[in-house]
Short mmCIF file of N, CA and C in Angstrom, two decimals:
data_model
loop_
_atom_site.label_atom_id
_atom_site.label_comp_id
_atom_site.label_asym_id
_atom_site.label_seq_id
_atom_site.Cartn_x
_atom_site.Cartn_y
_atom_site.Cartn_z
N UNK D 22 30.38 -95.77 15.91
CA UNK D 22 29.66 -95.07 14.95
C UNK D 22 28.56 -94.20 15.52
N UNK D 23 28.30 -94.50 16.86
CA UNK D 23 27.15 -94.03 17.43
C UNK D 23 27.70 -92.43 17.09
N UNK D 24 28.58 -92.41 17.75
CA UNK D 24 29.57 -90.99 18.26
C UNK D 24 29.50 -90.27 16.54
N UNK D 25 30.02 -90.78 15.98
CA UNK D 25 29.59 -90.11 14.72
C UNK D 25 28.33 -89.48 14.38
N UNK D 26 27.14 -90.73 14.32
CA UNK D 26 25.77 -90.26 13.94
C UNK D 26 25.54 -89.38 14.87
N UNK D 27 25.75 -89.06 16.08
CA UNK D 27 25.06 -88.53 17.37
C UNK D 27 25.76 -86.89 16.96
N UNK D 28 27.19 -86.95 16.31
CA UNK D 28 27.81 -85.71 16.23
C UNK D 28 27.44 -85.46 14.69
N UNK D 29 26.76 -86.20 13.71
CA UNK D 29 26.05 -85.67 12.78
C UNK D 29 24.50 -84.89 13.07
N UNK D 30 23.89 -85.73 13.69
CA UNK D 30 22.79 -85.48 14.21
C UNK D 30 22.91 -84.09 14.96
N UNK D 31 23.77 -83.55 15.89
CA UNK D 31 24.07 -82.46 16.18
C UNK D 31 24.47 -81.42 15.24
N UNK D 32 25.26 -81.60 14.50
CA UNK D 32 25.78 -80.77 13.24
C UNK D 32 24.35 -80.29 11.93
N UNK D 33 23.71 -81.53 11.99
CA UNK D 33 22.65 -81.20 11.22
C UNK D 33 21.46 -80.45 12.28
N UNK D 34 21.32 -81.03 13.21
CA UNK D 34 20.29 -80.04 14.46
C UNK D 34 20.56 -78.05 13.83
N UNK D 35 22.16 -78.29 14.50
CA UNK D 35 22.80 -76.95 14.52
C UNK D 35 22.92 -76.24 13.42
N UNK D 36 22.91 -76.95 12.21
CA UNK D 36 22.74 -76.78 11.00
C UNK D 36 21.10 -76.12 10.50
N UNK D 37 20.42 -76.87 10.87
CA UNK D 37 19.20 -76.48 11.27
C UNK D 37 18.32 -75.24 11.74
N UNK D 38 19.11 -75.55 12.82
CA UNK D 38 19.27 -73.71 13.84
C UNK D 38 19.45 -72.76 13.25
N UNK D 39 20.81 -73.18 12.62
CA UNK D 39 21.65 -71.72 12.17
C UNK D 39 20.58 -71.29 11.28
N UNK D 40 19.72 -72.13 10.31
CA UNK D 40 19.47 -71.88 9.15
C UNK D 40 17.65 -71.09 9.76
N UNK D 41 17.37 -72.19 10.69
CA UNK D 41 16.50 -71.59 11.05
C UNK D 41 16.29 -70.07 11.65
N UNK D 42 17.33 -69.65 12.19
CA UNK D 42 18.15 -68.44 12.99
C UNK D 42 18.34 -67.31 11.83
N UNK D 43 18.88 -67.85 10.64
CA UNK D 43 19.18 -66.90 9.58
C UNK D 43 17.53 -66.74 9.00
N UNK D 44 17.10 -67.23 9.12
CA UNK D 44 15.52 -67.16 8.04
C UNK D 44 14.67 -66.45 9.09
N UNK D 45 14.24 -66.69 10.49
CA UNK D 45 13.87 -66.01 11.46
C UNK D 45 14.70 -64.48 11.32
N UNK D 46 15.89 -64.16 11.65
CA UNK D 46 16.82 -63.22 11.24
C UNK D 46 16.17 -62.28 9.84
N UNK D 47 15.78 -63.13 8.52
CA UNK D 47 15.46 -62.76 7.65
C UNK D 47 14.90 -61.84 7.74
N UNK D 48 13.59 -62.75 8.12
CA UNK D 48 12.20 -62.30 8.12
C UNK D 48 12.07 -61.23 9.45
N UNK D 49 12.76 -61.29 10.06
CA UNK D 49 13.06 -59.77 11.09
C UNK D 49 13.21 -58.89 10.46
N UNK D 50 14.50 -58.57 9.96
CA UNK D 50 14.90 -58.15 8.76
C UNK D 50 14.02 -57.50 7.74
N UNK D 51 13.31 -58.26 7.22
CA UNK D 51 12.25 -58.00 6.05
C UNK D 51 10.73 -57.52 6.82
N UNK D 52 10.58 -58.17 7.51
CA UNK D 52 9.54 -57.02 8.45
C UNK D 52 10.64 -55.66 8.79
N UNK D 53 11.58 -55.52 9.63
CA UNK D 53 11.72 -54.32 9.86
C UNK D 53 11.78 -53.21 8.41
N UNK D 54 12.66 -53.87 7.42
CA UNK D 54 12.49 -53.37 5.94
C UNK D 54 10.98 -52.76 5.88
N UNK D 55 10.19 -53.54 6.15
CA UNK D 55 8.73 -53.29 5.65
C UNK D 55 8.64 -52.42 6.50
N UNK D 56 8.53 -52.30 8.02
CA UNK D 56 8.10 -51.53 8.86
C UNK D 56 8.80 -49.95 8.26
N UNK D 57 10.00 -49.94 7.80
CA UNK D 57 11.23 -48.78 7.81
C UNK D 57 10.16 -48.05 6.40
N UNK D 58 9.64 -48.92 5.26
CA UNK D 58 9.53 -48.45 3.97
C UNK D 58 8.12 -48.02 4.49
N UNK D 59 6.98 -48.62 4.76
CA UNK D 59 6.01 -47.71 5.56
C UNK D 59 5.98 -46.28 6.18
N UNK D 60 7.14 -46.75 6.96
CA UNK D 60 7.07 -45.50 7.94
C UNK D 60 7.68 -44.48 6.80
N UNK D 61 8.44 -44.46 5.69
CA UNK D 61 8.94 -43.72 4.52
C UNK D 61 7.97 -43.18 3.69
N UNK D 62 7.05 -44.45 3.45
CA UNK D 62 5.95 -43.82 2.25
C UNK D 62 5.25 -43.08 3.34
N UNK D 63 5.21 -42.95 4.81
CA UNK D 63 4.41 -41.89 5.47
C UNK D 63 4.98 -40.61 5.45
N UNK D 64 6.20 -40.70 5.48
CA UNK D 64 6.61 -39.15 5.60
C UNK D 64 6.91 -39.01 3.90
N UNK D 65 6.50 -39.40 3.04
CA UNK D 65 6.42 -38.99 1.46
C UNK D 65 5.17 -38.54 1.60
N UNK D 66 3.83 -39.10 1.77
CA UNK D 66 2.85 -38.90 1.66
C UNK D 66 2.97 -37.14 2.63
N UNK D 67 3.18 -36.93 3.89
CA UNK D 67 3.52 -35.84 4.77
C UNK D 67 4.15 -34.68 3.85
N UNK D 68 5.34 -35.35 3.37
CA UNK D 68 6.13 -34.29 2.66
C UNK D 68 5.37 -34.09 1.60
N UNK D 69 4.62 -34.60 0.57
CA UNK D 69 3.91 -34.01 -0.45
C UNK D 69 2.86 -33.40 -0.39
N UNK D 70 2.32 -33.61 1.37
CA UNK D 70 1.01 -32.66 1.60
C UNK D 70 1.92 -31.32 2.13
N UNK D 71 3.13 -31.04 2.64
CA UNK D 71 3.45 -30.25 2.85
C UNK D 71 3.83 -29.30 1.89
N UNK D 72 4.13 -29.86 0.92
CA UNK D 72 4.58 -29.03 -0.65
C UNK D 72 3.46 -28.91 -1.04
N UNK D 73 2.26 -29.28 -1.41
CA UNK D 73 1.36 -28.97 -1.73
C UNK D 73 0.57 -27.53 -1.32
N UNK D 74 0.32 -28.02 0.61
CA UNK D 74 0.18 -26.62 1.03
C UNK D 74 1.01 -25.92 1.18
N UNK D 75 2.56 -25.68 0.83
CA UNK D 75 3.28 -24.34 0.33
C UNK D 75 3.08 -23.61 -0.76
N UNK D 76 2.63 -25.05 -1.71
CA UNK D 76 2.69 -24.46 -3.27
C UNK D 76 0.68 -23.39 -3.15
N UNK D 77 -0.20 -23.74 -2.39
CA UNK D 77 -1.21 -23.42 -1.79
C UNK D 77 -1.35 -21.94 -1.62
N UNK D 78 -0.16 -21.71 -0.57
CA UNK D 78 0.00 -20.73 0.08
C UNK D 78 0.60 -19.64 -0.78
N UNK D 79 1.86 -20.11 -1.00
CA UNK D 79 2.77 -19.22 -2.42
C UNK D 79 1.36 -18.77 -3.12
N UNK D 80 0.83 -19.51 -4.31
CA UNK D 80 -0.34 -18.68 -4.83
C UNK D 80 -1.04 -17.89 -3.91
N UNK D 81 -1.68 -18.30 -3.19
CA UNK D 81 -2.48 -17.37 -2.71
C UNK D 81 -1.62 -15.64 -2.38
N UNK D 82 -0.68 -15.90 -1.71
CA UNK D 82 0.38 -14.98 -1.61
C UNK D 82 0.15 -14.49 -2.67
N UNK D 83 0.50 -14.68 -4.26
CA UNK D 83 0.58 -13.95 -5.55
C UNK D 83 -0.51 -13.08 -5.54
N UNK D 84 -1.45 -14.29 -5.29
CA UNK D 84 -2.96 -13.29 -5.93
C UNK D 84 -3.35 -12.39 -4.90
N UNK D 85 -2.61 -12.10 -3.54
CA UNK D 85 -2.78 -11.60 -2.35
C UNK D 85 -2.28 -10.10 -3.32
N UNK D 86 -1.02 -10.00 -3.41
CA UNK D 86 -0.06 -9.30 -4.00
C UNK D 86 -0.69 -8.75 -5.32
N UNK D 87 -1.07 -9.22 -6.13
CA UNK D 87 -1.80 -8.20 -7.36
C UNK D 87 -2.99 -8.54 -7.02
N UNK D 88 -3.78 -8.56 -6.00
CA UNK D 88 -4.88 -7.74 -5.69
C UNK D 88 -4.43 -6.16 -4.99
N UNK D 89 -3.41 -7.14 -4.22
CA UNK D 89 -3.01 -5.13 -4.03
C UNK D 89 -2.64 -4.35 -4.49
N UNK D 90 -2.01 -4.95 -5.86
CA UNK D 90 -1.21 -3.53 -6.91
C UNK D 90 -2.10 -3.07 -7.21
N UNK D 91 -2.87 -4.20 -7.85
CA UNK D 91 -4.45 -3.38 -8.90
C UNK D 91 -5.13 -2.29 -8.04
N UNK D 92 -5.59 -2.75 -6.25
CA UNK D 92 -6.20 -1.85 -5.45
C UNK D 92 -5.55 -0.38 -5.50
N UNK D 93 -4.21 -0.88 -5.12
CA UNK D 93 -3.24 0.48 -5.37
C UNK D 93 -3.48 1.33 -6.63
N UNK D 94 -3.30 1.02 -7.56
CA UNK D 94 -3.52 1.34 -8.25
C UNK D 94 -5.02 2.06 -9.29
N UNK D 95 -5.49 1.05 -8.52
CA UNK D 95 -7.55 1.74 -8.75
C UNK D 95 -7.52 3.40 -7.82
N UNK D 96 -6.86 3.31 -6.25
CA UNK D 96 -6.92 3.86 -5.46
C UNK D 96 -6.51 5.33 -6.35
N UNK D 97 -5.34 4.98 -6.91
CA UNK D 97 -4.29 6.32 -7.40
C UNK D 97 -5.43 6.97 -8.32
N UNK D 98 -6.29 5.86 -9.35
CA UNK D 98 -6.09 6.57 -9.99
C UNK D 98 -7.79 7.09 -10.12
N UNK D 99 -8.48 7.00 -9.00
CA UNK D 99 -9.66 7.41 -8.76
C UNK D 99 -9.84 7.95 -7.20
N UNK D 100 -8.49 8.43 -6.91
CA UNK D 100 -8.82 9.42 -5.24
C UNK D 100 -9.32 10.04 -5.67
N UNK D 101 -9.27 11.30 -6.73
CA UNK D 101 -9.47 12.24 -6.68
C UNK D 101 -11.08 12.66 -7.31
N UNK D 102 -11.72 11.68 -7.49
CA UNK D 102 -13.28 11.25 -7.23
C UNK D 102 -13.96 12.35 -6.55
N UNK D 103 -13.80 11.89 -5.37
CA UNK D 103 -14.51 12.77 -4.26
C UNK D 103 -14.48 14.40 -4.39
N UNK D 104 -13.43 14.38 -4.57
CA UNK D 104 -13.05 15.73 -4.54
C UNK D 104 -13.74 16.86 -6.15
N UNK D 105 -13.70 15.95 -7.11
CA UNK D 105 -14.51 16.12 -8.32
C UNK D 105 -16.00 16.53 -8.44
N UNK D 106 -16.55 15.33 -7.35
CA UNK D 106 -17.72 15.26 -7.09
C UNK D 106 -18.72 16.65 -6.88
N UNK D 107 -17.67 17.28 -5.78
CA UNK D 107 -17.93 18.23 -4.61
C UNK D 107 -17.47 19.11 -5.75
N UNK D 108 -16.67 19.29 -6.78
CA UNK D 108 -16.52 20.60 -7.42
C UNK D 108 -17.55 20.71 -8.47
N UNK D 109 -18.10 19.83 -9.18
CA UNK D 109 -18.99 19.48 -9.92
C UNK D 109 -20.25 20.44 -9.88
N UNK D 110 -20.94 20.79 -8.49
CA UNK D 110 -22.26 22.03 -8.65
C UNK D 110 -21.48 23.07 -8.89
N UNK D 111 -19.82 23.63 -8.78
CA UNK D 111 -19.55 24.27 -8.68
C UNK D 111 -19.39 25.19 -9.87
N UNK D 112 -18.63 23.49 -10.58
CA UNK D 112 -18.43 24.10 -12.24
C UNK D 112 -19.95 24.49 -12.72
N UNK D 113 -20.87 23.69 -12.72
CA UNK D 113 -22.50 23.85 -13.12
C UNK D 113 -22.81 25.94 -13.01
N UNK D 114 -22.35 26.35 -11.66
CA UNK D 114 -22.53 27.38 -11.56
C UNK D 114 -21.85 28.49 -11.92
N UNK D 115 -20.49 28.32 -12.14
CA UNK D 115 -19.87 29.31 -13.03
C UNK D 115 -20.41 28.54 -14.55
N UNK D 116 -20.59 27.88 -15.70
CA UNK D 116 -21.72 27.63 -16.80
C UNK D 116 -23.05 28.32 -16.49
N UNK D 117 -23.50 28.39 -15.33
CA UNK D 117 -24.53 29.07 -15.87
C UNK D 117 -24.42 30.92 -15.75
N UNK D 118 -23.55 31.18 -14.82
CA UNK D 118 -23.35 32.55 -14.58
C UNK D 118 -22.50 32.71 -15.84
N UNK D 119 -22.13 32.36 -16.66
CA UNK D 119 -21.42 32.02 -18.56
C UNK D 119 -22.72 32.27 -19.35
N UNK D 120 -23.39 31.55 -19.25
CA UNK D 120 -24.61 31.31 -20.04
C UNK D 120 -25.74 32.62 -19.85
N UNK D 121 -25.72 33.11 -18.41
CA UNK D 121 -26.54 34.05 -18.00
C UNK D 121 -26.04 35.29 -18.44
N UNK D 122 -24.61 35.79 -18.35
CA UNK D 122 -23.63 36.98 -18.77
C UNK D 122 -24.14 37.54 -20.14
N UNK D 123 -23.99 36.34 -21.14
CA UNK D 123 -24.33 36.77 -22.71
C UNK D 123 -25.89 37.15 -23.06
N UNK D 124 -26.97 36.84 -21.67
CA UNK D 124 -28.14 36.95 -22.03
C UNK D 124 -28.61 39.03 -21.27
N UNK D 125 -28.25 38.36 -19.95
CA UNK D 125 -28.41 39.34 -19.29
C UNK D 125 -27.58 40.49 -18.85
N UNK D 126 -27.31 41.78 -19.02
CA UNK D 126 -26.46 42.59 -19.16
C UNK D 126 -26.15 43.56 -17.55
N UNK D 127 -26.91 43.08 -16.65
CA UNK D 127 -26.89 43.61 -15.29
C UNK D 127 -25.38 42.89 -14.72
N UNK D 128 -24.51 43.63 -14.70
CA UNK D 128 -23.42 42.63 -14.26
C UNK D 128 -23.27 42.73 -12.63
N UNK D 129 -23.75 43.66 -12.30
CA UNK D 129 -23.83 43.63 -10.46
C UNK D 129 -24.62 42.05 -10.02
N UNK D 130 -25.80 41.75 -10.64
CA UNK D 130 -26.07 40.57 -10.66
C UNK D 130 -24.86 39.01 -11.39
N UNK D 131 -24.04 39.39 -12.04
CA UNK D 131 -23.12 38.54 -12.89
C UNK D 131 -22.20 38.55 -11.62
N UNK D 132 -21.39 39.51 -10.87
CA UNK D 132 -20.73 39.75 -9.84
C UNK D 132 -21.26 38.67 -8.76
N UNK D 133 -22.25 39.02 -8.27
CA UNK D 133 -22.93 38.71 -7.27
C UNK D 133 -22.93 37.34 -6.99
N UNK D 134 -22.96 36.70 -8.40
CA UNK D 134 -23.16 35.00 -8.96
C UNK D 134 -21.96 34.66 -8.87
N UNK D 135 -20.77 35.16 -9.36
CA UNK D 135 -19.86 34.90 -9.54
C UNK D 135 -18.97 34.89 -7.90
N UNK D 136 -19.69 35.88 -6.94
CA UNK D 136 -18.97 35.95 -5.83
C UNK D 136 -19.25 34.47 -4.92
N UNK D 137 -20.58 34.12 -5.05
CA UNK D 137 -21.32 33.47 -4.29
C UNK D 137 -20.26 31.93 -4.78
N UNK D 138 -20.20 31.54 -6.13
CA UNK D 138 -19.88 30.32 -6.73
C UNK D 138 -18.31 30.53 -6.00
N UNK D 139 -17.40 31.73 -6.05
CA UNK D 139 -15.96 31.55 -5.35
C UNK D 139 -16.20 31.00 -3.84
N UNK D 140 -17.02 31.55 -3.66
CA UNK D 140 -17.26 31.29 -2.13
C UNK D 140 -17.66 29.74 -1.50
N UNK D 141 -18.55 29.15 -3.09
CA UNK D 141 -18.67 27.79 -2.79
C UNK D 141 -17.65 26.82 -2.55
N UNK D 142 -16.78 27.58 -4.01
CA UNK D 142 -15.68 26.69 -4.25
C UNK D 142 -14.91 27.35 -2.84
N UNK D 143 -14.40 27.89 -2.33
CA UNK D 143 -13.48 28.12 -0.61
C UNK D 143 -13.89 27.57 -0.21
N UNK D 144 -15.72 27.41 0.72
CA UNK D 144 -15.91 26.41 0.99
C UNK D 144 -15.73 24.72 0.88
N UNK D 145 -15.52 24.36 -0.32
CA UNK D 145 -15.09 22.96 -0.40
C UNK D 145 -13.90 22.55 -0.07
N UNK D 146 -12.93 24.03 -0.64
CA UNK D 146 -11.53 23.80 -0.76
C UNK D 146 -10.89 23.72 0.99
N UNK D 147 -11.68 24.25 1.10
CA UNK D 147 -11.37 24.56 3.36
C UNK D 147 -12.21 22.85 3.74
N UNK D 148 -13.11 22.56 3.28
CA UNK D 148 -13.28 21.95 3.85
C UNK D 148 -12.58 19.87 3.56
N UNK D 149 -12.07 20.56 2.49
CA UNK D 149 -10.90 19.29 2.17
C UNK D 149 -9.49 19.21 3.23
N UNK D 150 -9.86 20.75 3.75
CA UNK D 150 -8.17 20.74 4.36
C UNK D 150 -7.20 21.70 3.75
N UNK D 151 -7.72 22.68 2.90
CA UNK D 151 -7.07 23.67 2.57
C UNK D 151 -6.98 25.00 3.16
N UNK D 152 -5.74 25.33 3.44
CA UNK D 152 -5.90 26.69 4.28
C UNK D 152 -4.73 27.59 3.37
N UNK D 153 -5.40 29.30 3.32
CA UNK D 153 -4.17 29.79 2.83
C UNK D 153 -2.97 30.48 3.67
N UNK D 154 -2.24 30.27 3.31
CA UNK D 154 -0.71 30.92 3.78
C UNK D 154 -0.95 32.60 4.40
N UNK D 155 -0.89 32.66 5.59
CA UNK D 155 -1.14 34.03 6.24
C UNK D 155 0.37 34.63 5.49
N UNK D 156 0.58 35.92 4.95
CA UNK D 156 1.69 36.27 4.75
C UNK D 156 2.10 37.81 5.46
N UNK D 157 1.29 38.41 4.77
CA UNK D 157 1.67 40.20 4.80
C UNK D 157 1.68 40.58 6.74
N UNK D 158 2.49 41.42 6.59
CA UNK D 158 2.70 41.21 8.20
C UNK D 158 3.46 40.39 8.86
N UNK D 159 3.62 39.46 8.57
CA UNK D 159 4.34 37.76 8.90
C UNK D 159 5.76 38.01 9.18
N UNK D 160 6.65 37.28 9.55
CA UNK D 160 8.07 37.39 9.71
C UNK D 160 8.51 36.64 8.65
N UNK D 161 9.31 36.32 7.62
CA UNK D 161 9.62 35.65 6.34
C UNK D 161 9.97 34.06 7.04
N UNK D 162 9.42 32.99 6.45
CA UNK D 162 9.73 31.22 6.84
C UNK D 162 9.71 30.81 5.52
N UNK D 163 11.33 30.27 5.04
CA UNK D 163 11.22 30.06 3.90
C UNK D 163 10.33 28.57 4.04
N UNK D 164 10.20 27.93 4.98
CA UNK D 164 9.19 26.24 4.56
C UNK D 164 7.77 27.42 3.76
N UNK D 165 7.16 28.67 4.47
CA UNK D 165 6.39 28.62 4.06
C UNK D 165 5.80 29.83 2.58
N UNK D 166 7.17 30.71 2.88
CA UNK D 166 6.95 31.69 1.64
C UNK D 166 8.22 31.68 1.03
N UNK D 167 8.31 32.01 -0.75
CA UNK D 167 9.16 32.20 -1.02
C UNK D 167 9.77 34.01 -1.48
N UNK D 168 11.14 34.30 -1.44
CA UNK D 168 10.73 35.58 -1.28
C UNK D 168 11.73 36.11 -2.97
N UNK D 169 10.42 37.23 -3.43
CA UNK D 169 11.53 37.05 -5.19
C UNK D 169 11.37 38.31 -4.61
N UNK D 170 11.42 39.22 -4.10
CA UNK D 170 11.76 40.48 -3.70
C UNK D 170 12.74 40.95 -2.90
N UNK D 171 13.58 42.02 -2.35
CA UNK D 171 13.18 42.61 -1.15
C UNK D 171 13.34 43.93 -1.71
N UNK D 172 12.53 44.72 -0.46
CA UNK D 172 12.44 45.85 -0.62
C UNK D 172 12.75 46.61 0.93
N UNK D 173 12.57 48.13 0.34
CA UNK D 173 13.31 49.12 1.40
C UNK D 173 12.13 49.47 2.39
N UNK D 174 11.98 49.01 3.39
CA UNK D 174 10.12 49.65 4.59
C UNK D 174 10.45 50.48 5.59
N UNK D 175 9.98 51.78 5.44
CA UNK D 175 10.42 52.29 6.96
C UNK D 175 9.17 51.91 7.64
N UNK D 176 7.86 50.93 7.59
CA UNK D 176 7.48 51.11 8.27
C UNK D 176 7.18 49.40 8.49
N UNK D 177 8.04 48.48 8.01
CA UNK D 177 8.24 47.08 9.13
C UNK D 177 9.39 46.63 9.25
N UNK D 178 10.02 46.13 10.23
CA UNK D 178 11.14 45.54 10.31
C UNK D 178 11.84 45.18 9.34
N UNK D 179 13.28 44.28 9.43
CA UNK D 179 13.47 43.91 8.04
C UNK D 179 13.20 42.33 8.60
N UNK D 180 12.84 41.27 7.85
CA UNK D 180 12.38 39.95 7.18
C UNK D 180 10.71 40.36 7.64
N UNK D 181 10.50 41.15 7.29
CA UNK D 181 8.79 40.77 7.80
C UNK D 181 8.15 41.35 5.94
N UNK D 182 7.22 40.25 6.00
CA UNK D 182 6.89 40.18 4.50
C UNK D 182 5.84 41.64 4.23
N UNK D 183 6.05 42.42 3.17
CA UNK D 183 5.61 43.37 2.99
C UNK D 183 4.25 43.44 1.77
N UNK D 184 4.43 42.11 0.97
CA UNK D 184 3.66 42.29 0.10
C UNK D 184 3.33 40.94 -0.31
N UNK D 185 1.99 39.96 -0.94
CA UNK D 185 2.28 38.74 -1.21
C UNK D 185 1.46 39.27 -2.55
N UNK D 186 2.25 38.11 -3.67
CA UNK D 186 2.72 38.71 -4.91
C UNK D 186 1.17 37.23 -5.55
N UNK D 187 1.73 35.86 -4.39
CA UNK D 187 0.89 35.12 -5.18
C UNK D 187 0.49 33.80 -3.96
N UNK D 188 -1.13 34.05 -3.26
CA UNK D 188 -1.42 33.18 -2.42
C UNK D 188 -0.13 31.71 -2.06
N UNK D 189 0.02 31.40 -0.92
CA UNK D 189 0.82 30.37 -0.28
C UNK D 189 -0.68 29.34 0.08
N UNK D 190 -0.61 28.14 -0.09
CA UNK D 190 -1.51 27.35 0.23
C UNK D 190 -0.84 25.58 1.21
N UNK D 191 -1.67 25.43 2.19
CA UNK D 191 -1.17 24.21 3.02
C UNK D 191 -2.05 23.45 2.98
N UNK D 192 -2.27 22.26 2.57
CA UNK D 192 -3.11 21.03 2.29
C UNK D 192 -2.75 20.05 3.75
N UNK D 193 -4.12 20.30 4.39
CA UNK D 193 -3.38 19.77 5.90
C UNK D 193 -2.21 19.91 6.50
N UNK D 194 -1.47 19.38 6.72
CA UNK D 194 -0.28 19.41 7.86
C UNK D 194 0.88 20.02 6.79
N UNK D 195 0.71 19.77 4.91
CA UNK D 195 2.04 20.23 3.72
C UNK D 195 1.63 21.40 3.30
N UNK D 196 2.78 21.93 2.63
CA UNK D 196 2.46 22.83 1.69
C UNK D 196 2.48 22.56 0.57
N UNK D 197 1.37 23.31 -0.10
CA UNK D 197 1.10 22.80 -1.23
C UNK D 197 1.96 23.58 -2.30
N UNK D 198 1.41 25.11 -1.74
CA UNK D 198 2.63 26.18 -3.08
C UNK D 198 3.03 26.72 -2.13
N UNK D 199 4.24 27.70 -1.46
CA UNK D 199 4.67 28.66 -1.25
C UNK D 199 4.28 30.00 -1.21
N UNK D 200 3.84 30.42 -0.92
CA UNK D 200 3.51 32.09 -1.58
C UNK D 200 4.60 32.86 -1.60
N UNK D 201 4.09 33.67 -2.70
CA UNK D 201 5.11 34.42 -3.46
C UNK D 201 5.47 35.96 -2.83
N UNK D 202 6.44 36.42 -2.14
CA UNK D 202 6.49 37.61 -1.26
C UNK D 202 7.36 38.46 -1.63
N UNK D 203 7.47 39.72 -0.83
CA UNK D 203 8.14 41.05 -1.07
C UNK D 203 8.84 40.92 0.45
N UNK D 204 10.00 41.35 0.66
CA UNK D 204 10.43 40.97 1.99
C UNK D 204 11.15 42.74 2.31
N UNK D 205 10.93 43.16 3.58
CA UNK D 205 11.94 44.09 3.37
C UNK D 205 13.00 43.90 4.81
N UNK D 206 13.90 44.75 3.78
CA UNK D 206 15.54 44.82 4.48
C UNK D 206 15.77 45.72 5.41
#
C-alpha cells in the first residue's frame, strides 16, 4: 500500500504543480493582459492627443484661410485708396477753378488754373507709373497701337504711324489702352 500512497502522494504533489503552474501561468497571463491593456490605454490617450492637435491645427488652418479671403478682399476693394488720396487736391482745384470761372471773367487766368491743375494731375499720374504711348513718327506695334486708319504719305514710309487719333497709355511694364492711329501704306 505504501506504493500506492507514495504514487498518490506524487499524483497529488503533481497535481499540485500542475495547478500551481496553471495559476502562476494565470497570473502571468493576467499581468501580461494588464501590462498589454496599459500599454493600449497609452497609445489611446497618444492617439486622442494626436486628433486633438489635428483637429487644433485644421481650425486654425480655416481661420488662417478666411483671414485671407477677407484680407484679399479688403485689399481689392480699397487699393485704390492711395491713388484717390493723391487725386483728391486735384479734384479740390478744378472746383475751385468751377467756382472761380462763374465769378471771375478773365479766362487767361481760368486757362492758366486749369493748365497748372492738368499738370498736377500728369504729375501724379507719371508718378504712379503712367507713361503715354509715343506714337506719331513710330513704326506701327500692334501690342502697342491700334490702327482704324490707313492712309496714303508721301512723306513717311508705309507702317509708320502718321496720326494718333486717341492717347495710348502703359501702366508700368502693361498697357493700359492702345492708342488710336492713322497708319500709312
Amino acid at each position: 500500500m505504501k506504493a500506492k500512497e507514495q504514487q498518490a502522494e506524487v499524483t497529488a504533489d503533481t497535481a499540485t504543480v500542475v495547478e500551481e503552474t496553471e495559476a502562476f501561468e494565470a497570473v502571468g497571463e493576467v499581468q501580461e493582459l494588464d501590462a498589454q491593456a496599459i500599454e493600449l490605454e497609452g497609445l489611446r490617450k497618444l492617439a486622442d492627443e494626436n486628433h486633438e492637435r489635428y483637429m487644433r491645427v485644421q481650425a486654425d488652418y480655416d481661420n488662417f484661410r478666411r483671414r485671407s479671403r477677407l484680407e484679399k478682399e479688403d485689399f481689392a476693394k480699397y487699393a485704390s485708396s492711395k491713388l484717390i488720396e493723391l487725386l483728391l487736391p486735384i479734384v479740390d482745384n478744378f472746383e475751385r477753378a468751377l467756382a472761380s470761372s462763374q465769378q471771375v471773367k478773365d479766362f487767361d487766368a481760368i486757362i492758366k488754373g486749369i493748365e497748372m491743375t492738368a499738370k498736377q494731375l500728369e504729375q501724379v499720374l507719371t508718378e504712379e507709373g503712367l507713361k503715354a504711348i509715343e506714337s506719331v513718327g513710330q513704326p506701327f506695334n500692334p501690342d502697342f497701337h491700334q490702327a482704324i486708319m490707313q492712309v496714303e504719305s508721301e512723306e513717311h514710309d508705309e507702317g509708320i504711324i502718321v496720326e494718333e487719333i486717341q492717347k495710348g497709355y502703359i501702366l508700368k511694364d502693361k498697357v493700359l489702352r492702345p492708342a488710336l492711329v492713322k497708319v500709312s501704306i
